[in-house]
mmCIF file of C-alpha atoms and ligand atoms in Angstrom:
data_model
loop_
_atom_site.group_PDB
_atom_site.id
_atom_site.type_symbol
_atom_site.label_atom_id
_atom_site.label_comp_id
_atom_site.label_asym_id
_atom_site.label_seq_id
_atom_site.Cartn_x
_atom_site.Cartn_y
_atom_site.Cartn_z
ATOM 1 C CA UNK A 1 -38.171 -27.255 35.323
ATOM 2 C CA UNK A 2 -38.081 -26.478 31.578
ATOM 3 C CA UNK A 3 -34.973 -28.292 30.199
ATOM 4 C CA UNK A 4 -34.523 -24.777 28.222
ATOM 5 C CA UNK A 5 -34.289 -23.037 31.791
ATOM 6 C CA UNK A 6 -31.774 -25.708 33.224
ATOM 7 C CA UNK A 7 -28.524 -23.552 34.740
ATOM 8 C CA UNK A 8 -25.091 -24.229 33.294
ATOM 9 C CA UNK A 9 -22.690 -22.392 35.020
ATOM 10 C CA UNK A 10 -19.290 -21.575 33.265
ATOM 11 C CA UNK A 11 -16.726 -19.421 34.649
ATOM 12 C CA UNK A 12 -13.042 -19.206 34.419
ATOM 13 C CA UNK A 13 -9.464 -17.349 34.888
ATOM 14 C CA UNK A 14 -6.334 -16.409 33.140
ATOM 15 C CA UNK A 15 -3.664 -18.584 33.823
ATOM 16 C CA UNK A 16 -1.322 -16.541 36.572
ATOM 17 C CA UNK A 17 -0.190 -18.826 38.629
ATOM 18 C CA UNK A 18 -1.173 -20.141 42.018
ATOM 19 C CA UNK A 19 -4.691 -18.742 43.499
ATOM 20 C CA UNK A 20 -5.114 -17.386 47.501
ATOM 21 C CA UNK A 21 -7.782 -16.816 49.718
ATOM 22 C CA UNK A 22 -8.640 -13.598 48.056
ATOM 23 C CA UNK A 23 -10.180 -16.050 45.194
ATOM 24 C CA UNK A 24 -10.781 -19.025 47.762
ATOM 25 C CA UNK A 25 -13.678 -16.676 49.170
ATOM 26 C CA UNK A 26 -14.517 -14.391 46.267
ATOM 27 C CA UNK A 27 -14.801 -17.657 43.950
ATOM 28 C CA UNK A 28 -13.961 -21.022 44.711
ATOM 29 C CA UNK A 29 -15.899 -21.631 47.397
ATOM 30 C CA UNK A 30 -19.021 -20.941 45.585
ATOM 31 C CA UNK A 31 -18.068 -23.279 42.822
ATOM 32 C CA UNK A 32 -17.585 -25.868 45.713
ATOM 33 C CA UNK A 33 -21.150 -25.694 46.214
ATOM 34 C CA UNK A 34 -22.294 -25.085 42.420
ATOM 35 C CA UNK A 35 -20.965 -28.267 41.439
ATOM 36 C CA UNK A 36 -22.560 -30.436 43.608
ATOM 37 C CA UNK A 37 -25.722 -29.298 41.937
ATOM 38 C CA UNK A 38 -25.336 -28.082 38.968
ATOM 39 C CA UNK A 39 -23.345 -28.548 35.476
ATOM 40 C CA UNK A 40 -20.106 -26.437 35.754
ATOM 41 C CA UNK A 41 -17.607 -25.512 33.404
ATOM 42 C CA UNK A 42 -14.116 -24.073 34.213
ATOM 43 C CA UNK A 43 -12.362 -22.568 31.424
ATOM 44 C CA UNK A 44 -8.884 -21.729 32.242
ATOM 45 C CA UNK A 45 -8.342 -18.340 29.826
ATOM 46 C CA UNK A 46 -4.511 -18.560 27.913
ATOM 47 C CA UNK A 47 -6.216 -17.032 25.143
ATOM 48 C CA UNK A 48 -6.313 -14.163 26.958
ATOM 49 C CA UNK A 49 -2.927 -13.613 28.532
ATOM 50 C CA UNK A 50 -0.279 -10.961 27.067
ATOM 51 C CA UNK A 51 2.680 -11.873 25.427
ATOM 52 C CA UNK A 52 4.730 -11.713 28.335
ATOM 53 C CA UNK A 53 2.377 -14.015 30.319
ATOM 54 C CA UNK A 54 2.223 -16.659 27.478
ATOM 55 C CA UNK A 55 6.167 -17.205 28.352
ATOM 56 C CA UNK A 56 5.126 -19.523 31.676
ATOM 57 C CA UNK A 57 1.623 -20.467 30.158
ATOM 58 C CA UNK A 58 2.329 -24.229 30.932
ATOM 59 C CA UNK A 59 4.292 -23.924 34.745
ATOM 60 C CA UNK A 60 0.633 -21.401 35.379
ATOM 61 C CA UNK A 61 -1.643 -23.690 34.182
ATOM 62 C CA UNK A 62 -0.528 -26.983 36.370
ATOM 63 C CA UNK A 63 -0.424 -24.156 39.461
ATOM 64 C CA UNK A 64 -3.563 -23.036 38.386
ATOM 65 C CA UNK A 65 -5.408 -26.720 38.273
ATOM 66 C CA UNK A 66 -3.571 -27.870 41.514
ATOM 67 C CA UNK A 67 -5.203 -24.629 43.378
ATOM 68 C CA UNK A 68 -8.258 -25.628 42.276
ATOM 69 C CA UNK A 69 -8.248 -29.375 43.159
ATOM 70 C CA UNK A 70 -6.726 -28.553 46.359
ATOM 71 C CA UNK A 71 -8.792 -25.503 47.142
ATOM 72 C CA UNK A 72 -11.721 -28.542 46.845
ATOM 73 C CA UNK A 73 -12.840 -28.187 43.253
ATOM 74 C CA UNK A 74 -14.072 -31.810 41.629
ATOM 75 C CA UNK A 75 -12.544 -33.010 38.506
ATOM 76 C CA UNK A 76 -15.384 -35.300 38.358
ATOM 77 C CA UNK A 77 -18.570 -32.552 39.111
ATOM 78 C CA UNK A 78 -16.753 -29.746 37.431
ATOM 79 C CA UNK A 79 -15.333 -29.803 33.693
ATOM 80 C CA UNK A 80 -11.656 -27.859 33.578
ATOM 81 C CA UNK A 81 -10.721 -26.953 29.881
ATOM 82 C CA UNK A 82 -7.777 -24.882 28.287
ATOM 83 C CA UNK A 83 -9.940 -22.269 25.969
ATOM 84 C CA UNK A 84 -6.792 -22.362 23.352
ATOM 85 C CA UNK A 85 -7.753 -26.327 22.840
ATOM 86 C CA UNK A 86 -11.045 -26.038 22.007
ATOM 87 C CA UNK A 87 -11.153 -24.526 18.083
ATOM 88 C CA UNK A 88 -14.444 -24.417 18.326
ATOM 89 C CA UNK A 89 -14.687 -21.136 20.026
ATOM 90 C CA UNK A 90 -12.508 -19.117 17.780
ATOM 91 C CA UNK A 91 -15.134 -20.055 15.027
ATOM 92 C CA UNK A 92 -17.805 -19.146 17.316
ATOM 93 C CA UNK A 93 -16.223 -16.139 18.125
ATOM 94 C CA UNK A 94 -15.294 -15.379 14.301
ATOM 95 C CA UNK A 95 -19.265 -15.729 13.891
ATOM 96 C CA UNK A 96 -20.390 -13.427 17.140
ATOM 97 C CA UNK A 97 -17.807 -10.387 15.814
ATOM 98 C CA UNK A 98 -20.729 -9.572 13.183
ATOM 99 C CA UNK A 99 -22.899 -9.085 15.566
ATOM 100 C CA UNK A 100 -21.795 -6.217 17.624
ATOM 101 C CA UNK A 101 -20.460 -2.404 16.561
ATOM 102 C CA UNK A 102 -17.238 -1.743 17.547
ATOM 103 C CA UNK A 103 -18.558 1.448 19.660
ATOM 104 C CA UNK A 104 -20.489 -0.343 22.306
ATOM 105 C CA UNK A 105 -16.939 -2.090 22.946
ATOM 106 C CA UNK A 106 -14.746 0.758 23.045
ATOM 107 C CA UNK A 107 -17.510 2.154 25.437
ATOM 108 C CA UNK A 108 -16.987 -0.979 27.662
ATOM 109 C CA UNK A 109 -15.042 0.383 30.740
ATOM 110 C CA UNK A 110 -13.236 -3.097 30.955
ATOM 111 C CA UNK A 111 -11.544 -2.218 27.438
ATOM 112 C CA UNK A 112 -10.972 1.397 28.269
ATOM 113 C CA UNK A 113 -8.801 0.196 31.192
ATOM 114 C CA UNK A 114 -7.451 -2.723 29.042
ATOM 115 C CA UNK A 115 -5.923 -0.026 26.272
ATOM 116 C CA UNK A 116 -5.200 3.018 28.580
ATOM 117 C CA UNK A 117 -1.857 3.084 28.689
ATOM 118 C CA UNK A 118 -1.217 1.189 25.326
ATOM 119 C CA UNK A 119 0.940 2.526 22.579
ATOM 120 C CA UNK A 120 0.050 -0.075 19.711
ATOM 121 C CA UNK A 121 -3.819 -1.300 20.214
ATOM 122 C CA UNK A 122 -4.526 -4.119 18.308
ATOM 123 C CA UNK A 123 -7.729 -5.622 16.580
ATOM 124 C CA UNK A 124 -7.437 -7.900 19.101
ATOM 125 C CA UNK A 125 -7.766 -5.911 21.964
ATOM 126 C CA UNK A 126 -11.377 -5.331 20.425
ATOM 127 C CA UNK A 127 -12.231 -8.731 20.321
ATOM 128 C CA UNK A 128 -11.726 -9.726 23.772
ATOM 129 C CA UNK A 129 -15.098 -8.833 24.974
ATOM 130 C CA UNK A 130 -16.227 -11.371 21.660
ATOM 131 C CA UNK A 131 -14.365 -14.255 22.543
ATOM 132 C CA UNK A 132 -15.318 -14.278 26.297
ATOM 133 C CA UNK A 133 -19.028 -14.296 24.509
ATOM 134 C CA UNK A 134 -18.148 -17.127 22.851
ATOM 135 C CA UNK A 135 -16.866 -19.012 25.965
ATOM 136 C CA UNK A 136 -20.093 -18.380 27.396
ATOM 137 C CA UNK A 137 -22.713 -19.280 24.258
ATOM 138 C CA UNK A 138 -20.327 -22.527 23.090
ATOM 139 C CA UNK A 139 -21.509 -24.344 26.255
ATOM 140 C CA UNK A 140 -25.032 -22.524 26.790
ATOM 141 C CA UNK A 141 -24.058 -21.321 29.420
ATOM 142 C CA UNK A 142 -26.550 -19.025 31.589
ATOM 143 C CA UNK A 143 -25.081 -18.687 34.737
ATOM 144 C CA UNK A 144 -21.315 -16.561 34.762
ATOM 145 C CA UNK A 145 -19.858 -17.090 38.444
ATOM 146 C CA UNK A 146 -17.639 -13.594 37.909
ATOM 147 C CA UNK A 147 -16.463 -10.729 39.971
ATOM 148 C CA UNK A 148 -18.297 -7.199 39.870
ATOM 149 C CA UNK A 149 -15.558 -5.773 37.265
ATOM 150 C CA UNK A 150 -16.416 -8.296 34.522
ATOM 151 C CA UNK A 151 -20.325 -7.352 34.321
ATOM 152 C CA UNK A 152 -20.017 -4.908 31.853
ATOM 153 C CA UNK A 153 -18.497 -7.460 29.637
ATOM 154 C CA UNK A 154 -21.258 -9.650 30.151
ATOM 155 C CA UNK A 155 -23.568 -7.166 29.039
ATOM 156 C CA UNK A 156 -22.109 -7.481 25.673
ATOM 157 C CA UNK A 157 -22.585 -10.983 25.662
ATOM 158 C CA UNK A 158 -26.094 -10.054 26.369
ATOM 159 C CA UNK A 159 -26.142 -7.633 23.762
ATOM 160 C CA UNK A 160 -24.472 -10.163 21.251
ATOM 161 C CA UNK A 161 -27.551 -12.996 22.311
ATOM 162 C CA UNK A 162 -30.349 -10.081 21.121
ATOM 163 C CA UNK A 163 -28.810 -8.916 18.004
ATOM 164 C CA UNK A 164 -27.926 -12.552 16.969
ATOM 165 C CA UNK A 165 -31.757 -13.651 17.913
ATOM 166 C CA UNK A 166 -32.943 -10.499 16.627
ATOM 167 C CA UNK A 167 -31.475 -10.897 13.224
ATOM 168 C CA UNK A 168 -32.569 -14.402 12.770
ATOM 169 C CA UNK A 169 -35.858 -14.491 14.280
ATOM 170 C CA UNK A 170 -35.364 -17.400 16.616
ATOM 171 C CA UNK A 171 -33.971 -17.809 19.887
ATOM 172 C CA UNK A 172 -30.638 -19.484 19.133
ATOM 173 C CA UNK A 173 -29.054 -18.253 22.272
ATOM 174 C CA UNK A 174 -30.056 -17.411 25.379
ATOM 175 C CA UNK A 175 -28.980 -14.858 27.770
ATOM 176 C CA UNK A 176 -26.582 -15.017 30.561
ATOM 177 C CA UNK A 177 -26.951 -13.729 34.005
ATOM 178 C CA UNK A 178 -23.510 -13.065 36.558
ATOM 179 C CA UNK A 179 -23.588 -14.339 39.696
ATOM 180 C CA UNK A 180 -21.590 -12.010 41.683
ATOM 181 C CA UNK A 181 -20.120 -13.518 44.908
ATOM 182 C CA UNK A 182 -20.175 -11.340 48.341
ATOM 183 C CA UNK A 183 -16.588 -11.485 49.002
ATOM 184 C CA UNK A 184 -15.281 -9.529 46.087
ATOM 185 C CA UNK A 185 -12.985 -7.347 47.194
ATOM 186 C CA UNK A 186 -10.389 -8.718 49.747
ATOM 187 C CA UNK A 187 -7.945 -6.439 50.999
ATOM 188 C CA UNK A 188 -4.462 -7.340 51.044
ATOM 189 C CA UNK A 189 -1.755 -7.872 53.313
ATOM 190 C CA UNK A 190 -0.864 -4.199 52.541
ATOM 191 C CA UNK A 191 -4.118 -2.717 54.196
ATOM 192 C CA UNK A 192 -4.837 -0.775 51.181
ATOM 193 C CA UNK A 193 -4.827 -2.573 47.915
ATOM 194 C CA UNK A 194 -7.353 -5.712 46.271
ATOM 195 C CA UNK A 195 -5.247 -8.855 47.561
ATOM 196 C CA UNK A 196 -3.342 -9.775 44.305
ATOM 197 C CA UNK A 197 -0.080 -11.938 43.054
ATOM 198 C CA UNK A 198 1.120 -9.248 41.401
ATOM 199 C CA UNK A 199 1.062 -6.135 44.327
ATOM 200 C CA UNK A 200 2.425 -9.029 46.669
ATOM 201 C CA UNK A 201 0.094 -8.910 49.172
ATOM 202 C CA UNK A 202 -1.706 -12.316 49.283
ATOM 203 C CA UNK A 203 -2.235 -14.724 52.104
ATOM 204 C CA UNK A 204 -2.205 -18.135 50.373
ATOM 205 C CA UNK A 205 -2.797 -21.479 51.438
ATOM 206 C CA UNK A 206 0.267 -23.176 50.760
ATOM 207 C CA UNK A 207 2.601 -21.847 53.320
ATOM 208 C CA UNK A 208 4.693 -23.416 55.954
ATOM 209 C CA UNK A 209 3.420 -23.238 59.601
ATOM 210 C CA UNK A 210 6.406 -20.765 59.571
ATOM 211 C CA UNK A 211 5.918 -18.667 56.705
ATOM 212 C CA UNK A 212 2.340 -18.272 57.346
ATOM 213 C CA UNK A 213 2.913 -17.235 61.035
ATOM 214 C CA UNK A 214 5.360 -14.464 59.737
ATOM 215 C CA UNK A 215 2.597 -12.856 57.483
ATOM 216 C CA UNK A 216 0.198 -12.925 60.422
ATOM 217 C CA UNK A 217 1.701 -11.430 62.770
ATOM 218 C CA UNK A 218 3.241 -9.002 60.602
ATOM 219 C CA UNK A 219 -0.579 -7.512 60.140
ATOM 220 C CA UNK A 220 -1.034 -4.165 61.146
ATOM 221 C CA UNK A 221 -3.585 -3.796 63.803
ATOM 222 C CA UNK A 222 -4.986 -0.802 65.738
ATOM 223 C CA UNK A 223 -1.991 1.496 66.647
ATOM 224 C CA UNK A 224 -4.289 3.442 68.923
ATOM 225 C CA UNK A 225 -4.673 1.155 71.557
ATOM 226 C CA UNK A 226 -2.250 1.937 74.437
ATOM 227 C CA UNK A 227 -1.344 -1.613 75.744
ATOM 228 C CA UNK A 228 -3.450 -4.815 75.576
ATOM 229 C CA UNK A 229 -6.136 -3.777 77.942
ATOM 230 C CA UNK A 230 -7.131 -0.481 76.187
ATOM 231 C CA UNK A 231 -10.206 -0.806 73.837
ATOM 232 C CA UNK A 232 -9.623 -1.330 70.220
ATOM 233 C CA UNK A 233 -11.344 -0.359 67.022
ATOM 234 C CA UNK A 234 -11.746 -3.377 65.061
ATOM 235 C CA UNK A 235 -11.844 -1.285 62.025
ATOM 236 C CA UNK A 236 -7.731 -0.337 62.413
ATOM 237 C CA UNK A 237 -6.872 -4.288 62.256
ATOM 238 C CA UNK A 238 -6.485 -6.060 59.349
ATOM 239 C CA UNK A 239 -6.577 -8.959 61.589
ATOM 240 C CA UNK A 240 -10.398 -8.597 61.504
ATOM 241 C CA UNK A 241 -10.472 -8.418 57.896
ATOM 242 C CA UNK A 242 -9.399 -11.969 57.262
ATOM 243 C CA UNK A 243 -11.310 -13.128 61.010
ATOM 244 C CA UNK A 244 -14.297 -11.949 59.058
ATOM 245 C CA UNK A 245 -13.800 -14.556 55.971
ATOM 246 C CA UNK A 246 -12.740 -17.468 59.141
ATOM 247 C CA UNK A 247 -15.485 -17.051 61.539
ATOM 248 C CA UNK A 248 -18.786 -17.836 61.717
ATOM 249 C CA UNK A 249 -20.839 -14.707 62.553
ATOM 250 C CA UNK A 250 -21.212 -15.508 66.361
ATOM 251 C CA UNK A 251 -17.577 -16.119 66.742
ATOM 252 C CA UNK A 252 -16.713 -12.765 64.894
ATOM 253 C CA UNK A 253 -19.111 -10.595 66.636
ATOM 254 C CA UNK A 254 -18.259 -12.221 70.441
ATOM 255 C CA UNK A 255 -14.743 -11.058 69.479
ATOM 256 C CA UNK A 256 -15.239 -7.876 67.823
ATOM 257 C CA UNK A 257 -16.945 -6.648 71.088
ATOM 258 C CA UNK A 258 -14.273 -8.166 73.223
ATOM 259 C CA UNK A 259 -11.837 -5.837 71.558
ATOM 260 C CA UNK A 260 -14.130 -2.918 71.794
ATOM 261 C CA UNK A 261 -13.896 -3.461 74.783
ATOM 262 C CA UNK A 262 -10.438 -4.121 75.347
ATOM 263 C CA UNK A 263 -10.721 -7.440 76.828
ATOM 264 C CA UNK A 264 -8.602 -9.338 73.616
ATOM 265 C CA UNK A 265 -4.733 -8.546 72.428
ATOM 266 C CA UNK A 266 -3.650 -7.808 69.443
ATOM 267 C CA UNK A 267 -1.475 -11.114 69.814
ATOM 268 C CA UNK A 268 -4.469 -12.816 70.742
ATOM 269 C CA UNK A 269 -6.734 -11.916 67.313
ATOM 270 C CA UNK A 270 -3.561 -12.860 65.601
ATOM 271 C CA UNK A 271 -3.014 -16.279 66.991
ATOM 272 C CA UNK A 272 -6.890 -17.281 66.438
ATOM 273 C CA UNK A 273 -6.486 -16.178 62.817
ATOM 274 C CA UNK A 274 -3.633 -18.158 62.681
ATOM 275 C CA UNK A 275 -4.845 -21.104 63.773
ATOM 276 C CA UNK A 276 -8.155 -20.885 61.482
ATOM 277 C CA UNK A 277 -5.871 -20.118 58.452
ATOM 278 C CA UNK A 278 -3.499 -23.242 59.269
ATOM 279 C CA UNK A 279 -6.512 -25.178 59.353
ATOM 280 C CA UNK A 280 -7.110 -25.128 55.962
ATOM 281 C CA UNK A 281 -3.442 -24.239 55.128
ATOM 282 C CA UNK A 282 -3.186 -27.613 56.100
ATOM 283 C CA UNK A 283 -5.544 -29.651 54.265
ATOM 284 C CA UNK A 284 -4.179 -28.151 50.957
ATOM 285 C CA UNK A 285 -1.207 -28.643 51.303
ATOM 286 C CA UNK A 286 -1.736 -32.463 52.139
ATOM 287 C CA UNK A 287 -3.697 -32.542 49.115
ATOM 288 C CA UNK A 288 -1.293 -30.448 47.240
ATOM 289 C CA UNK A 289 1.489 -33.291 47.743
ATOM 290 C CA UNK A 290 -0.696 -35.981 46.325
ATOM 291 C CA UNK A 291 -1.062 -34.141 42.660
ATOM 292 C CA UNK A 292 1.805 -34.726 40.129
ATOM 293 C CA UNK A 293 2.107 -33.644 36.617
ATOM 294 C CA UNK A 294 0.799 -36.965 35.666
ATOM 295 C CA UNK A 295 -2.691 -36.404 37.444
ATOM 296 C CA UNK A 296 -2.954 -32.938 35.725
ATOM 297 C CA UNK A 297 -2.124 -34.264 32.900
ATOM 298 C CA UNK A 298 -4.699 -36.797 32.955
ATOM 299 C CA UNK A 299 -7.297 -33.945 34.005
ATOM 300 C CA UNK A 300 -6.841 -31.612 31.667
ATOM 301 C CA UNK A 301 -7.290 -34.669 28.742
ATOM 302 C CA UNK A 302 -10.592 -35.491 29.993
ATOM 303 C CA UNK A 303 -11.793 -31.998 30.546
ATOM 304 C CA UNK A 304 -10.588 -30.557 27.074
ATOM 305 C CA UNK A 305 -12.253 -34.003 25.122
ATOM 306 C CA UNK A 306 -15.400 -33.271 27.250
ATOM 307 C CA UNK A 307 -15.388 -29.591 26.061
ATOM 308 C CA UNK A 308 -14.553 -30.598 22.924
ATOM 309 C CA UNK A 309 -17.681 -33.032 22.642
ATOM 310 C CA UNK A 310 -19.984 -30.432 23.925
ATOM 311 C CA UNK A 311 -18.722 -28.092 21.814
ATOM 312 C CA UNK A 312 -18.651 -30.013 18.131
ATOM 313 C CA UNK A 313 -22.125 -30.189 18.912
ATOM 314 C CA UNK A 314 -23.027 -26.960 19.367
ATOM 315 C CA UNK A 315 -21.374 -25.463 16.659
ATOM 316 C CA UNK A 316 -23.492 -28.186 14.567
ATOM 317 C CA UNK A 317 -26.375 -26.608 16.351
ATOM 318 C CA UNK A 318 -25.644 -23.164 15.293
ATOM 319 C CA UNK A 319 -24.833 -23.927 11.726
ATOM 320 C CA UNK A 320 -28.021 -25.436 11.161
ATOM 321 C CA UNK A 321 -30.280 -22.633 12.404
ATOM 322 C CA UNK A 322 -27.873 -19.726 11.028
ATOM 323 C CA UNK A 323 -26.611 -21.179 7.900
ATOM 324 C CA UNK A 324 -23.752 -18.894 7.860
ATOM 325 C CA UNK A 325 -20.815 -21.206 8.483
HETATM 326 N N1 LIG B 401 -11.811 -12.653 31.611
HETATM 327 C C1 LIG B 401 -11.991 -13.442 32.785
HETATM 328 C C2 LIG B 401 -11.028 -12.927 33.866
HETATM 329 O O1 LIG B 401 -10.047 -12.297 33.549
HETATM 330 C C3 LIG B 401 -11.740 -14.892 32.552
HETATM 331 C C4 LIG B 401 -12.714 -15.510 31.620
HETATM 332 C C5 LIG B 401 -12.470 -15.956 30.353
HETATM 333 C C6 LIG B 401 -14.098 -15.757 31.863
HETATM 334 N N2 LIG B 401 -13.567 -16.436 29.797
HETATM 335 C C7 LIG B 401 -14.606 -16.351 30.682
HETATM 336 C C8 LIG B 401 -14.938 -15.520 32.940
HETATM 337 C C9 LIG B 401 -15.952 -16.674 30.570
HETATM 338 C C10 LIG B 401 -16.276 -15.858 32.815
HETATM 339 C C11 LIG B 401 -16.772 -16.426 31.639
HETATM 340 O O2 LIG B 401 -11.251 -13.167 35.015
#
């Protein structure tokens, strides 16, 4: 392959605390398998939290990189950086804010969302869109593991790459490309919103055997059915939802028509979730015990000074076929 072709994926999340298996299936997973191939780069975003956020920055960050590890990221196949520790991108950044118009950002539908509701809208607000453009083009990175609501900020990036190329005549940057994962949009405990930390309506995998049976059989399932023998639409029980994400396809579909046909309980469905969930629930939590602050500590060293490597280099790179820094 043409080393200028060669895939660097780079992807990355605000700091919000612990992840679940909303972001286990959307994301993590497919990093699991990125990294065993390819060069991957976590950056963990406290640039971009709010003010409010910033106050447990440091407690959200060691929850953040112990989700990971025990989810089954690799410190050794994957880099994990803190964006605020590596200067370099704010002078990238800095340099990429020439090179796009403020209207194709306000345009952006992520931004429109972002200032809504927002009494005071800062410059800053603006720029977010610039600096993720800089996370991405500090590391060359081509390939942005991301959910479906971040492509329009991607597109800038894109947009960013031509008008920087454009204006220089050379290909300084290349373009990136966002690899959307199937599992996007996981439902939450609730039955009606995205699964998210702050609606309160994730599964995660750090429970107690007790704690996570109480959220399973909690789930609503198809109210419909008369008693256990009458036949069930799948499509009323959450229960399925999550079976979905568990089961291989055989297993789910065997058991889908079982309840069509009212050959499985309610109780049932729940009990084999249970036991698919505590499965992993399981394994992370062993792995969960054997992290201390110490380890993450030692982590995040290695991953910043590898970023930071990467990244003096780059900038070096830049300077010498824009002469603008
Ligand atoms: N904005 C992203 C989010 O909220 C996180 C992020 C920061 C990111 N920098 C990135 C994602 C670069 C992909 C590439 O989820």
């Amino acid at each position: 392959m043409n080393k200028k072709m060669k895939k660097i994926f780079l992807t990355g999340e605000r700091p919000t605390g612990n992840l679940h298996i909303g972001h286990f299936f959307g994301t993590i997973k497919k990093r699991i398998k990125i990294q065993k191939k390819h060069k991957n780069f976590i950056i963990i975003a406290d640039n971009q939290l709010n003010i409010n956020e910033k106050k447990n920055k440091e407690k959200n960050i060691n929850k953040l990189i112990t989700s990971y590890i025990s989810m089954g990221i690799s410190t050794k196949k994957s880099c994990i950086f803190i964006q605020s520790k590596i200067k370099e991108l704010l002078t990238l950044e800095y340099f990429l804010s020439n090179f796009i118009d403020i209207n194709t950002i306000k345009r952006n539908p992520t931004i429109k969302k972002n200032i809504e509701n927002k009494k005071n809208i800062s410059c800053n607000d603006f720029l977010y869109p610039v600096s993720q453009a800089a996370d991405i083009l500090l590391f060359n990175a081509n390939s942005i593991t991301v959910g479906i609501d971040q492509v329009p900020i991607l597109e800038i990036t894109n947009k960013i790459v031509r008008n920087v190329n454009n204006f220089y005549n050379k290909k300084i940057f290349r373009k990136c490309k966002a690899i959307l994962s199937k599992n996007n949009k996981i439902i939450g405990t609730d039955g009606v919103k995205k699964m998210s930390k702050s609606i309160g309506n994730t599964i995660s995998f750090n429970y107690t055997k007790k704690k996570l049976k109480k959220i399973i059989f909690k789930l609503k399932t198809d109210n419909n059915r008369k008693n256990v023998f009458s036949p069930g639409n799948y499509k009323n029980s959450l229960v399925f939802n999550y079976l979905k994400l568990f089961q291989k396809k055989k297993e789910y579909n065997l058991i889908k028509k079982m309840y069509k046909e009212g050959l499985v309980s309610d109780i049932k469905t729940k009990k084999i979730l249970f036991k698919k969930i505590w499965r992993i629930n399981k394994r992370v939590r062993n792995k969960r015990k054997k992290i201390n602050n110490k380890f993450i500590k030692y982590i995040i060293h290695k991953g910043n000074k590898k970023a930071r490597e990467i990244a003096k280099k780059r900038i070096k790179f830049i300077k010498k076929k824009t002469a603008f820094f």
